[in-house]
Amino acid sequence: MIAAEDLLALLPLISLSVAVVVVMLAIAVRRNHGLAFALTVAGILISLATVPLVSDRVPRLVTPLVVMDRYALVFIVMAYAAGLVAAVLSREYFRIRESRPEELYLLILTALLGAGVLAAAHHFASFFLGLEILSVSLFALIAYPLRENRALEAGIKYLVMSGVASAFLLFGMALIYAETGTMEFAALGARTGTFPSAIGTIMLMVAVGFKLSLVPFHLWTADVYQGAPAPVTALLATVSKGSVFILLMRYGLEAGMLRNPVLNVLLVLVAVVSMLVGNLLALRQNNVKRILAYSSIGHMGYLLVALIAANVVGGNLAAEALLVYLAAYFAMTLAAFGVVAAISPADREAEDLEDYTGLFWTRPWLATVFSVALLSLAGIPLTAGFIGKFYLFTTGSQGSLWLLMGALIVGSGLGLYYYLRIVFQMAQAPELTQARPETGPVGMHLLLAVLLLLIFGLGVYPAPFIDLLHPEIKVSEPGRER
């Protein structure tokens, strides 16, 4: 039976669920873009405001399905904040493109709800439920511009690939359950290790590889990034991938997956190949959204360093490194796609490299934000990306993961080339050198200013943010059940 304390612990998820219902009813009663946007923003802000009320009541296991702890709460704050950014970006982007974009905000809220459930998942049922809530929302968000063939194509591709991933996931879960008789992560930690459960875990990893677009499951990434609207791509690149990584770290530690030496070798291979292939493919691109797509594959490879090191350095340090890198990745990715959305004309997206020629001369503010975001993605000092990579280096070196450290260095060097290529393109003199006023709503520019401050703030003085983290994640031990 669920007690009142359990409901209080779930307040960030419950309040967002209420916001979903309120926005849905508001759309049914009166279709109004401004009203749907305002209710969405209010719902996210109220949900964020509940987090301090819950922080003193965690960790708390609420039924065998979910566990609310600082690890989940920190990510929920990051995901909701990213959803808020995506909603603000979407308001102006869809205002001039779609006549009735109200349902878009409903889908953003349900995607955030799925991400929140994933972050707190402690059981295969909540794992699958959260992943499907998130994925189904993203299908519709990617294909939301119904009149654009490219968006529809991207939505169908994501739908097909997600269907394949779900099939692998369910079959893997079934194998593990048939062998162990349990679906709780912590209980699995004491019962896995047989051949069928190892096959099931590998199938589960294949499904997660699709969602994270790790090599060799990355083929959908560039097409979906390019076809999806820029604000939706920002949500897909941050909240979707981040929530799956948060879940993977919890599952890996609690279910004892990281203790399996064969799986560890496979993860190391996938991480190395993702870092190198993702960055090498980005070198050949002239489309900014495809460059960011392939670079995201490399960044997912970087994040695997924290996961692989967790079994050696301990779950808390690995979880801290993961959250710090995710926070940096969220800020710089949202800023990059925010600039793409801000400079895109109404009839198409500014995605070709030529669209950015001379941006420093025509729109210096947006060029500055984009440059800082790209330099941070490259890991330049005084930016959030540098602190994130410093954490990964620290974690990897403590775990003596020298092959991964070498791949991380090579991947970062390759990334620096194509990020600087965009910056140089923006610095070139345009044919018409007369500066144009910065266009776009004030809210979008204020949002980019906040993201810029976050990138510098996390890079120059990260201590206050890191002090807030201190994630505590349970690590299972052989022979112990909860």
Tab-separated table of C-alpha atoms in Angstrom:
chain	number	residue	atom	x	y	z
A	1	MET	CA	0.000	0.000	0.000
A	2	ILE	CA	1.291	3.430	-0.916
A	3	ALA	CA	1.638	5.773	2.081
A	4	ALA	CA	1.362	9.561	2.120
A	5	GLU	CA	5.170	9.820	2.330
A	6	ASP	CA	5.424	7.786	-0.865
A	7	LEU	CA	3.095	10.177	-2.673
A	8	LEU	CA	5.137	13.129	-1.420
A	9	ALA	CA	8.291	11.511	-2.749
A	10	LEU	CA	6.619	11.189	-6.154
A	11	LEU	CA	5.481	14.825	-6.169
A	12	PRO	CA	7.706	15.915	-9.134
A	13	LEU	CA	6.161	13.165	-11.277
A	14	ILE	CA	2.601	13.620	-9.971
A	15	SER	CA	2.611	17.390	-10.508
A	16	LEU	CA	3.834	16.943	-14.087
A	17	SER	CA	1.104	14.347	-14.675
A	18	VAL	CA	-1.464	16.881	-13.447
A	19	ALA	CA	0.015	19.454	-15.837
A	20	VAL	CA	-0.449	16.986	-18.716
A	21	VAL	CA	-4.142	16.595	-17.852
A	22	VAL	CA	-4.647	20.356	-17.432
A	23	VAL	CA	-3.040	21.175	-20.785
A	24	MET	CA	-5.051	18.419	-22.487
A	25	LEU	CA	-8.336	19.729	-21.051
A	26	ALA	CA	-7.416	23.311	-21.937
A	27	ILE	CA	-6.787	22.291	-25.561
A	28	ALA	CA	-10.106	20.424	-25.640
A	29	VAL	CA	-12.037	23.425	-24.292
A	30	ARG	CA	-10.301	26.230	-26.183
A	31	ARG	CA	-7.495	25.969	-28.691
A	32	ASN	CA	-5.075	28.785	-28.009
A	33	HIS	CA	-1.351	28.674	-28.636
A	34	GLY	CA	-0.456	31.203	-25.943
A	35	LEU	CA	-2.639	29.475	-23.329
A	36	ALA	CA	-1.181	26.019	-24.036
A	37	PHE	CA	2.339	27.446	-23.848
A	38	ALA	CA	1.634	29.321	-20.597
A	39	LEU	CA	0.076	26.255	-18.941
A	40	THR	CA	3.011	24.115	-20.046
A	41	VAL	CA	5.577	26.533	-18.652
A	42	ALA	CA	3.585	26.859	-15.419
A	43	GLY	CA	3.310	23.078	-15.102
A	44	ILE	CA	7.054	22.582	-15.541
A	45	LEU	CA	7.891	25.396	-13.099
A	46	ILE	CA	5.499	24.020	-10.455
A	47	SER	CA	7.001	20.549	-10.912
A	48	LEU	CA	10.483	22.008	-10.481
A	49	ALA	CA	9.322	23.826	-7.336
A	50	THR	CA	8.277	20.500	-5.765
A	51	VAL	CA	11.827	19.123	-5.919
A	52	PRO	CA	13.100	21.002	-2.789
A	53	LEU	CA	10.059	19.696	-0.879
A	54	VAL	CA	11.006	16.147	-1.807
A	55	SER	CA	14.767	16.356	-1.357
A	56	ASP	CA	14.556	15.833	2.415
A	57	ARG	CA	12.448	12.686	1.997
A	58	VAL	CA	14.787	10.759	-0.270
A	59	PRO	CA	16.026	8.119	-0.818
A	60	ARG	CA	12.710	6.300	-0.740
A	61	LEU	CA	11.664	3.106	-2.464
A	62	VAL	CA	8.080	3.632	-3.632
A	63	THR	CA	6.724	0.173	-4.378
A	64	PRO	CA	9.192	-2.154	-6.123
A	65	LEU	CA	8.795	-0.062	-9.286
A	66	VAL	CA	10.490	3.262	-8.589
A	67	VAL	CA	13.057	4.688	-6.212
A	68	MET	CA	13.317	8.423	-5.606
A	69	ASP	CA	16.838	9.459	-4.599
A	70	ARG	CA	19.152	12.416	-5.184
A	71	TYR	CA	20.464	10.748	-8.330
A	72	ALA	CA	16.959	10.690	-9.858
A	73	LEU	CA	16.018	14.142	-8.531
A	74	VAL	CA	19.103	15.844	-9.995
A	75	PHE	CA	18.348	14.421	-13.407
A	76	ILE	CA	14.641	15.283	-13.137
A	77	VAL	CA	15.627	18.924	-12.522
A	78	MET	CA	17.921	18.865	-15.563
A	79	ALA	CA	15.275	17.203	-17.758
A	80	TYR	CA	12.478	19.568	-16.717
A	81	ALA	CA	14.743	22.582	-17.280
A	82	ALA	CA	15.634	21.254	-20.737
A	83	GLY	CA	11.926	20.744	-21.426
A	84	LEU	CA	11.303	24.349	-20.425
A	85	VAL	CA	13.958	25.489	-22.901
A	86	ALA	CA	12.448	23.312	-25.637
A	87	ALA	CA	8.983	24.765	-24.935
A	88	VAL	CA	10.245	28.355	-25.171
A	89	LEU	CA	12.139	27.603	-28.392
A	90	SER	CA	9.075	25.851	-29.819
A	91	ARG	CA	6.762	28.795	-29.162
A	92	GLU	CA	8.334	31.088	-31.735
A	93	TYR	CA	9.481	28.309	-34.055
A	94	PHE	CA	6.000	26.814	-34.499
A	95	ARG	CA	4.098	30.124	-34.219
A	96	ILE	CA	5.183	31.047	-37.727
A	97	ARG	CA	5.035	27.528	-39.161
A	98	GLU	CA	1.993	25.733	-37.746
A	99	SER	CA	-1.540	27.081	-37.401
A	100	ARG	CA	-2.417	24.873	-34.428
A	101	PRO	CA	0.653	23.733	-32.510
A	102	GLU	CA	-1.068	23.335	-29.106
A	103	GLU	CA	-0.636	19.552	-28.894
A	104	LEU	CA	3.104	19.997	-29.233
A	105	TYR	CA	3.309	21.211	-25.628
A	106	LEU	CA	1.291	18.249	-24.434
A	107	LEU	CA	3.809	15.945	-26.116
A	108	ILE	CA	6.740	17.799	-24.534
A	109	LEU	CA	5.173	17.268	-21.095
A	110	THR	CA	4.559	13.555	-21.680
A	111	ALA	CA	8.134	13.165	-22.947
A	112	LEU	CA	9.401	14.765	-19.722
A	113	LEU	CA	7.153	12.465	-17.694
A	114	GLY	CA	8.633	9.428	-19.445
A	115	ALA	CA	12.148	10.721	-18.774
A	116	GLY	CA	11.313	11.248	-15.090
A	117	VAL	CA	9.957	7.701	-14.756
A	118	LEU	CA	13.098	6.345	-16.434
A	119	ALA	CA	15.337	8.259	-14.015
A	120	ALA	CA	13.551	6.698	-11.028
A	121	ALA	CA	12.975	3.244	-12.557
A	122	HIS	CA	13.933	0.350	-10.326
A	123	HIS	CA	12.108	-2.458	-12.092
A	124	PHE	CA	11.759	-3.739	-15.665
A	125	ALA	CA	8.078	-2.667	-15.710
A	126	SER	CA	8.839	0.989	-14.897
A	127	PHE	CA	11.884	0.820	-17.200
A	128	PHE	CA	9.723	-0.234	-20.168
A	129	LEU	CA	6.823	2.059	-19.232
A	130	GLY	CA	9.053	5.150	-18.958
A	131	LEU	CA	10.896	4.352	-22.178
A	132	GLU	CA	7.676	3.891	-24.151
A	133	ILE	CA	6.055	7.075	-22.774
A	134	LEU	CA	9.168	8.957	-23.857
A	135	SER	CA	9.488	7.252	-27.246
A	136	VAL	CA	5.824	7.553	-28.280
A	137	SER	CA	5.914	11.259	-27.442
A	138	LEU	CA	9.039	11.690	-29.549
A	139	PHE	CA	7.509	9.919	-32.599
A	140	ALA	CA	4.793	12.547	-32.752
A	141	LEU	CA	7.101	15.450	-31.894
A	142	ILE	CA	9.570	14.571	-34.673
A	143	ALA	CA	6.814	14.258	-37.295
A	144	TYR	CA	4.771	17.199	-35.955
A	145	PRO	CA	5.175	19.410	-39.082
A	146	LEU	CA	2.787	17.243	-41.112
A	147	ARG	CA	3.320	19.184	-44.326
A	148	GLU	CA	7.070	18.551	-44.352
A	149	ASN	CA	8.037	15.264	-45.970
A	150	ARG	CA	11.424	15.249	-44.303
A	151	ALA	CA	9.911	15.466	-40.815
A	152	LEU	CA	7.476	12.655	-41.612
A	153	GLU	CA	10.324	10.523	-42.950
A	154	ALA	CA	12.363	11.198	-39.800
A	155	GLY	CA	9.380	10.317	-37.610
A	156	ILE	CA	8.810	7.030	-39.450
A	157	LYS	CA	12.501	6.127	-39.239
A	158	TYR	CA	12.525	6.816	-35.500
A	159	LEU	CA	9.314	4.815	-35.094
A	160	VAL	CA	10.757	1.793	-36.934
A	161	MET	CA	14.087	1.882	-35.104
A	162	SER	CA	12.361	2.327	-31.746
A	163	GLY	CA	10.099	-0.622	-32.542
A	164	VAL	CA	13.126	-2.786	-33.244
A	165	ALA	CA	14.767	-1.576	-30.033
A	166	SER	CA	11.618	-2.329	-28.015
A	167	ALA	CA	11.516	-5.852	-29.445
A	168	PHE	CA	15.111	-6.465	-28.351
A	169	LEU	CA	14.355	-4.918	-24.963
A	170	LEU	CA	11.286	-7.053	-24.270
A	171	PHE	CA	12.944	-10.275	-25.432
A	172	GLY	CA	15.983	-9.516	-23.282
A	173	MET	CA	13.802	-8.778	-20.251
A	174	ALA	CA	11.858	-12.000	-20.848
A	175	LEU	CA	15.061	-14.054	-20.943
A	176	ILE	CA	16.359	-12.476	-17.741
A	177	TYR	CA	13.017	-12.924	-15.960
A	178	ALA	CA	12.705	-16.552	-17.108
A	179	GLU	CA	16.146	-17.295	-15.685
A	180	THR	CA	16.024	-15.272	-12.459
A	181	GLY	CA	12.308	-15.043	-11.617
A	182	THR	CA	12.511	-11.358	-10.752
A	183	MET	CA	12.354	-8.002	-12.531
A	184	GLU	CA	13.704	-5.809	-9.711
A	185	PHE	CA	17.130	-4.362	-10.466
A	186	ALA	CA	18.508	-4.940	-6.959
A	187	ALA	CA	17.268	-8.528	-6.821
A	188	LEU	CA	18.771	-9.224	-10.231
A	189	GLY	CA	22.181	-8.317	-8.850
A	190	ALA	CA	22.211	-11.520	-6.800
A	191	ARG	CA	20.810	-13.857	-9.457
A	192	THR	CA	22.348	-12.970	-12.822
A	193	GLY	CA	25.422	-14.666	-14.229
A	194	THR	CA	23.946	-17.614	-16.140
A	195	PHE	CA	24.222	-17.903	-19.919
A	196	PRO	CA	20.546	-17.091	-20.751
A	197	SER	CA	20.558	-14.041	-18.476
A	198	ALA	CA	23.821	-12.872	-20.092
A	199	ILE	CA	22.191	-13.179	-23.545
A	200	GLY	CA	19.177	-11.286	-22.214
A	201	THR	CA	21.415	-8.537	-20.858
A	202	ILE	CA	23.207	-8.260	-24.216
A	203	MET	CA	19.827	-7.908	-25.978
A	204	LEU	CA	18.871	-5.245	-23.458
A	205	MET	CA	22.132	-3.448	-24.233
A	206	VAL	CA	21.354	-3.614	-27.959
A	207	ALA	CA	18.035	-1.856	-27.306
A	208	VAL	CA	19.751	0.814	-25.212
A	209	GLY	CA	22.412	1.167	-27.930
A	210	PHE	CA	19.661	2.062	-30.425
A	211	LYS	CA	18.240	4.705	-28.086
A	212	LEU	CA	21.672	6.212	-27.390
A	213	SER	CA	22.698	5.917	-31.072
A	214	LEU	CA	25.900	4.145	-30.137
A	215	VAL	CA	27.890	2.555	-32.960
A	216	PRO	CA	26.839	0.197	-34.641
A	217	PHE	CA	23.214	1.195	-33.812
A	218	HIS	CA	23.629	4.814	-34.909
A	219	LEU	CA	22.357	4.765	-38.514
A	220	TRP	CA	19.095	6.588	-37.742
A	221	THR	CA	20.684	9.503	-35.907
A	222	ALA	CA	21.742	11.940	-38.642
A	223	ASP	CA	18.533	11.550	-40.674
A	224	VAL	CA	16.283	12.030	-37.630
A	225	TYR	CA	18.278	15.011	-36.333
A	226	GLN	CA	18.125	16.623	-39.774
A	227	GLY	CA	14.437	15.941	-40.368
A	228	ALA	CA	13.094	16.873	-36.930
A	229	PRO	CA	12.301	20.529	-36.059
A	230	ALA	CA	15.261	22.172	-34.287
A	231	PRO	CA	13.562	22.534	-30.837
A	232	VAL	CA	12.467	18.884	-30.973
A	233	THR	CA	15.986	17.823	-31.960
A	234	ALA	CA	17.259	19.685	-28.895
A	235	LEU	CA	14.835	17.706	-26.705
A	236	LEU	CA	15.751	14.426	-28.397
A	237	ALA	CA	19.490	15.055	-28.051
A	238	THR	CA	19.307	15.945	-24.360
A	239	VAL	CA	16.335	14.608	-22.402
A	240	SER	CA	15.872	11.387	-24.360
A	241	LYS	CA	19.492	10.280	-24.384
A	242	GLY	CA	20.218	11.606	-20.899
A	243	SER	CA	17.356	9.696	-19.290
A	244	VAL	CA	18.424	6.430	-20.926
A	245	PHE	CA	21.985	6.947	-19.664
A	246	ILE	CA	20.728	7.659	-16.133
A	247	LEU	CA	18.703	4.436	-16.252
A	248	LEU	CA	21.653	2.488	-17.667
A	249	MET	CA	23.950	3.588	-14.834
A	250	ARG	CA	21.387	2.583	-12.192
A	251	TYR	CA	20.692	-0.763	-13.862
A	252	GLY	CA	24.389	-1.464	-14.396
A	253	LEU	CA	25.208	-0.886	-10.734
A	254	GLU	CA	22.147	-2.360	-9.043
A	255	ALA	CA	21.699	-5.392	-11.301
A	256	GLY	CA	25.416	-6.155	-11.297
A	257	MET	CA	25.714	-5.910	-15.089
A	258	LEU	CA	29.061	-4.134	-14.833
A	259	ARG	CA	30.570	-7.082	-12.968
A	260	ASN	CA	30.273	-9.246	-16.083
A	261	PRO	CA	33.743	-9.201	-17.757
A	262	VAL	CA	32.372	-10.082	-21.216
A	263	LEU	CA	29.865	-7.226	-21.104
A	264	ASN	CA	32.600	-4.895	-19.906
A	265	VAL	CA	34.758	-5.769	-22.915
A	266	LEU	CA	31.795	-5.224	-25.254
A	267	LEU	CA	31.042	-1.853	-23.638
A	268	VAL	CA	34.672	-0.775	-24.015
A	269	LEU	CA	34.618	-1.716	-27.720
A	270	VAL	CA	31.329	0.116	-28.301
A	271	ALA	CA	32.643	3.197	-26.474
A	272	VAL	CA	35.900	3.343	-28.452
A	273	VAL	CA	34.191	2.802	-31.808
A	274	SER	CA	31.460	5.371	-30.985
A	275	MET	CA	34.027	8.030	-30.036
A	276	LEU	CA	36.077	7.499	-33.202
A	277	VAL	CA	33.381	6.734	-35.791
A	278	GLY	CA	31.036	9.492	-34.611
A	279	ASN	CA	33.745	12.137	-34.825
A	280	LEU	CA	35.159	10.809	-38.125
A	281	LEU	CA	31.705	10.874	-39.761
A	282	ALA	CA	31.154	14.455	-38.566
A	283	LEU	CA	34.313	15.545	-40.408
A	284	ARG	CA	32.694	14.813	-43.787
A	285	GLN	CA	29.483	16.777	-43.221
A	286	ASN	CA	28.471	20.195	-44.551
A	287	ASN	CA	25.125	20.181	-42.751
A	288	VAL	CA	25.226	21.678	-39.258
A	289	LYS	CA	22.445	19.463	-37.861
A	290	ARG	CA	24.158	16.345	-39.205
A	291	ILE	CA	27.460	17.522	-37.710
A	292	LEU	CA	25.748	17.873	-34.316
A	293	ALA	CA	24.116	14.458	-34.801
A	294	TYR	CA	27.392	12.664	-35.458
A	295	SER	CA	29.128	14.597	-32.690
A	296	SER	CA	26.399	13.373	-30.301
A	297	ILE	CA	27.450	9.797	-31.115
A	298	GLY	CA	30.965	10.683	-29.974
A	299	HIS	CA	29.634	12.317	-26.799
A	300	MET	CA	27.602	9.196	-25.956
A	301	GLY	CA	30.854	7.253	-26.332
A	302	TYR	CA	32.538	9.669	-23.903
A	303	LEU	CA	29.739	9.117	-21.375
A	304	LEU	CA	30.296	5.362	-21.493
A	305	VAL	CA	33.648	6.022	-19.771
A	306	ALA	CA	31.787	6.922	-16.566
A	307	LEU	CA	29.592	3.827	-16.855
A	308	ILE	CA	32.472	1.420	-17.479
A	309	ALA	CA	34.561	2.951	-14.686
A	310	ALA	CA	31.717	2.658	-12.172
A	311	ASN	CA	32.595	-0.907	-11.226
A	312	VAL	CA	36.145	0.166	-10.333
A	313	VAL	CA	35.861	3.691	-8.905
A	314	GLY	CA	32.476	3.225	-7.227
A	315	GLY	CA	28.962	4.197	-8.145
A	316	ASN	CA	28.911	7.605	-6.470
A	317	LEU	CA	31.952	9.042	-8.286
A	318	ALA	CA	30.809	7.559	-11.607
A	319	ALA	CA	27.278	8.911	-11.120
A	320	GLU	CA	28.687	12.342	-10.240
A	321	ALA	CA	30.856	12.342	-13.375
A	322	LEU	CA	27.855	11.285	-15.454
A	323	LEU	CA	25.609	14.034	-14.041
A	324	VAL	CA	28.260	16.757	-14.423
A	325	TYR	CA	28.897	15.796	-18.043
A	326	LEU	CA	25.174	15.564	-18.761
A	327	ALA	CA	24.577	19.023	-17.248
A	328	ALA	CA	27.302	20.483	-19.458
A	329	TYR	CA	26.062	18.566	-22.504
A	330	PHE	CA	22.489	19.749	-21.926
A	331	ALA	CA	23.510	23.430	-21.708
A	332	MET	CA	25.759	23.454	-24.775
A	333	THR	CA	23.469	21.309	-26.957
A	334	LEU	CA	20.384	23.368	-26.112
A	335	ALA	CA	22.331	26.562	-26.874
A	336	ALA	CA	23.532	25.190	-30.231
A	337	PHE	CA	20.064	24.084	-31.369
A	338	GLY	CA	18.579	27.275	-29.940
A	339	VAL	CA	20.743	29.294	-32.324
A	340	VAL	CA	19.762	27.036	-35.233
A	341	ALA	CA	16.084	27.650	-34.371
A	342	ALA	CA	16.630	31.397	-33.925
A	343	ILE	CA	18.249	32.033	-37.314
A	344	SER	CA	16.015	29.680	-39.330
A	345	PRO	CA	13.625	31.434	-41.734
A	346	ALA	CA	9.947	30.416	-41.786
A	347	ASP	CA	10.186	28.258	-44.922
A	348	ARG	CA	13.184	26.101	-43.986
A	349	GLU	CA	15.841	25.486	-41.354
A	350	ALA	CA	19.289	27.114	-41.437
A	351	GLU	CA	21.229	23.866	-41.516
A	352	ASP	CA	23.699	24.207	-44.388
A	353	LEU	CA	27.161	25.423	-43.480
A	354	GLU	CA	26.773	28.275	-45.993
A	355	ASP	CA	23.828	29.612	-43.977
A	356	TYR	CA	26.311	30.551	-41.253
A	357	THR	CA	28.745	32.444	-43.475
A	358	GLY	CA	29.450	35.851	-41.961
A	359	LEU	CA	27.125	35.353	-38.993
A	360	PHE	CA	29.608	37.241	-36.784
A	361	TRP	CA	29.087	40.306	-38.995
A	362	THR	CA	25.339	40.067	-39.441
A	363	ARG	CA	24.141	38.619	-36.105
A	364	PRO	CA	27.058	38.903	-33.675
A	365	TRP	CA	25.062	37.886	-30.582
A	366	LEU	CA	23.814	34.611	-32.031
A	367	ALA	CA	27.241	33.898	-33.524
A	368	THR	CA	28.823	34.426	-30.102
A	369	VAL	CA	26.405	32.049	-28.389
A	370	PHE	CA	26.879	29.424	-31.092
A	371	SER	CA	30.683	29.743	-30.946
A	372	VAL	CA	30.756	29.350	-27.161
A	373	ALA	CA	28.466	26.310	-27.366
A	374	LEU	CA	30.667	24.714	-30.037
A	375	LEU	CA	33.898	25.459	-28.176
A	376	SER	CA	32.340	23.976	-25.042
A	377	LEU	CA	31.355	20.850	-26.972
A	378	ALA	CA	35.008	20.634	-28.028
A	379	GLY	CA	36.070	20.821	-24.367
A	380	ILE	CA	37.896	24.154	-24.439
A	381	PRO	CA	38.932	25.408	-20.929
A	382	LEU	CA	36.696	27.891	-19.052
A	383	THR	CA	33.612	26.225	-20.499
A	384	ALA	CA	31.275	23.583	-19.100
A	385	GLY	CA	32.481	21.022	-21.638
A	386	PHE	CA	36.008	21.192	-20.209
A	387	ILE	CA	34.777	20.437	-16.677
A	388	GLY	CA	32.690	17.550	-17.984
A	389	LYS	CA	35.641	16.024	-19.808
A	390	PHE	CA	37.896	16.659	-16.788
A	391	TYR	CA	35.490	14.561	-14.697
A	392	LEU	CA	35.513	11.794	-17.286
A	393	PHE	CA	39.328	11.848	-17.425
A	394	THR	CA	39.494	11.685	-13.625
A	395	THR	CA	37.057	8.785	-13.494
A	396	GLY	CA	38.724	6.930	-16.360
A	397	SER	CA	42.253	7.387	-15.020
A	398	GLN	CA	41.225	6.195	-11.544
A	399	GLY	CA	39.803	3.124	-13.225
A	400	SER	CA	42.986	2.682	-15.342
A	401	LEU	CA	40.906	2.732	-18.530
A	402	TRP	CA	43.811	3.839	-20.719
A	403	LEU	CA	42.368	2.609	-24.022
A	404	LEU	CA	39.228	4.667	-23.400
A	405	MET	CA	41.327	7.667	-22.350
A	406	GLY	CA	43.270	7.436	-25.617
A	407	ALA	CA	40.066	7.233	-27.667
A	408	LEU	CA	38.633	10.190	-25.735
A	409	ILE	CA	41.704	12.304	-26.545
A	410	VAL	CA	41.678	11.341	-30.243
A	411	GLY	CA	37.902	11.896	-30.474
A	412	SER	CA	38.181	15.312	-28.808
A	413	GLY	CA	40.946	16.294	-31.246
A	414	LEU	CA	38.802	15.309	-34.232
A	415	GLY	CA	35.846	17.169	-32.753
A	416	LEU	CA	37.868	20.339	-32.354
A	417	TYR	CA	38.428	20.414	-36.138
A	418	TYR	CA	34.788	20.318	-37.212
A	419	TYR	CA	33.574	22.604	-34.428
A	420	LEU	CA	36.187	25.213	-35.402
A	421	ARG	CA	35.180	24.765	-39.037
A	422	ILE	CA	31.725	26.150	-38.191
A	423	VAL	CA	33.249	29.001	-36.157
A	424	PHE	CA	35.537	29.951	-39.071
A	425	GLN	CA	32.570	29.858	-41.440
A	426	MET	CA	30.752	32.338	-39.181
A	427	ALA	CA	33.855	34.574	-39.067
A	428	GLN	CA	34.139	34.865	-42.853
A	429	ALA	CA	33.139	38.183	-44.356
A	430	PRO	CA	29.698	37.979	-45.975
A	431	GLU	CA	28.985	39.466	-49.378
A	432	LEU	CA	26.878	42.145	-47.729
A	433	THR	CA	28.790	43.354	-44.689
A	434	GLN	CA	26.083	45.579	-43.245
A	435	ALA	CA	25.037	44.260	-39.853
A	436	ARG	CA	21.394	43.303	-39.408
A	437	PRO	CA	19.500	43.706	-36.143
A	438	GLU	CA	19.075	40.564	-34.087
A	439	THR	CA	15.637	39.247	-34.932
A	440	GLY	CA	13.449	36.898	-32.956
A	441	PRO	CA	11.506	37.285	-29.727
A	442	VAL	CA	13.151	38.657	-26.611
A	443	GLY	CA	12.375	35.467	-24.694
A	444	MET	CA	14.462	33.375	-27.052
A	445	HIS	CA	17.448	35.702	-26.716
A	446	LEU	CA	17.101	35.781	-22.917
A	447	LEU	CA	17.047	32.003	-22.923
A	448	LEU	CA	20.239	31.864	-24.972
A	449	ALA	CA	21.821	34.364	-22.562
A	450	VAL	CA	20.966	32.092	-19.611
A	451	LEU	CA	22.446	29.077	-21.408
A	452	LEU	CA	25.575	31.090	-22.203
A	453	LEU	CA	25.947	32.017	-18.520
A	454	LEU	CA	25.473	28.372	-17.555
A	455	ILE	CA	28.195	27.245	-19.963
A	456	PHE	CA	30.633	29.802	-18.547
A	457	GLY	CA	29.423	29.358	-14.973
A	458	LEU	CA	29.939	25.592	-15.000
A	459	GLY	CA	33.304	26.099	-16.682
A	460	VAL	CA	34.699	28.842	-14.421
A	461	TYR	CA	33.090	28.161	-11.035
A	462	PRO	CA	31.467	24.705	-10.989
A	463	ALA	CA	31.778	24.118	-7.218
A	464	PRO	CA	28.262	25.288	-6.194
A	465	PHE	CA	26.645	23.031	-8.777
A	466	ILE	CA	28.821	20.047	-7.903
A	467	ASP	CA	28.052	20.549	-4.194
A	468	LEU	CA	24.363	20.146	-5.030
A	469	LEU	CA	24.920	16.790	-6.670
A	470	HIS	CA	26.378	14.198	-4.321
A	471	PRO	CA	24.306	11.466	-5.925
A	472	GLU	CA	23.858	8.355	-3.860
A	473	ILE	CA	23.169	5.300	-5.913
A	474	LYS	CA	22.742	1.810	-4.515
A	475	VAL	CA	25.283	-0.771	-5.626
A	476	SER	CA	24.297	-4.395	-5.350
A	477	GLU	CA	26.624	-6.966	-3.916
A	478	PRO	CA	26.698	-10.643	-4.826
A	479	GLY	CA	24.525	-12.762	-2.552
A	480	ARG	CA	22.513	-9.812	-1.204
A	481	GLU	CA	18.868	-9.154	-2.023
A	482	ARG	CA	16.683	-6.230	-1.044
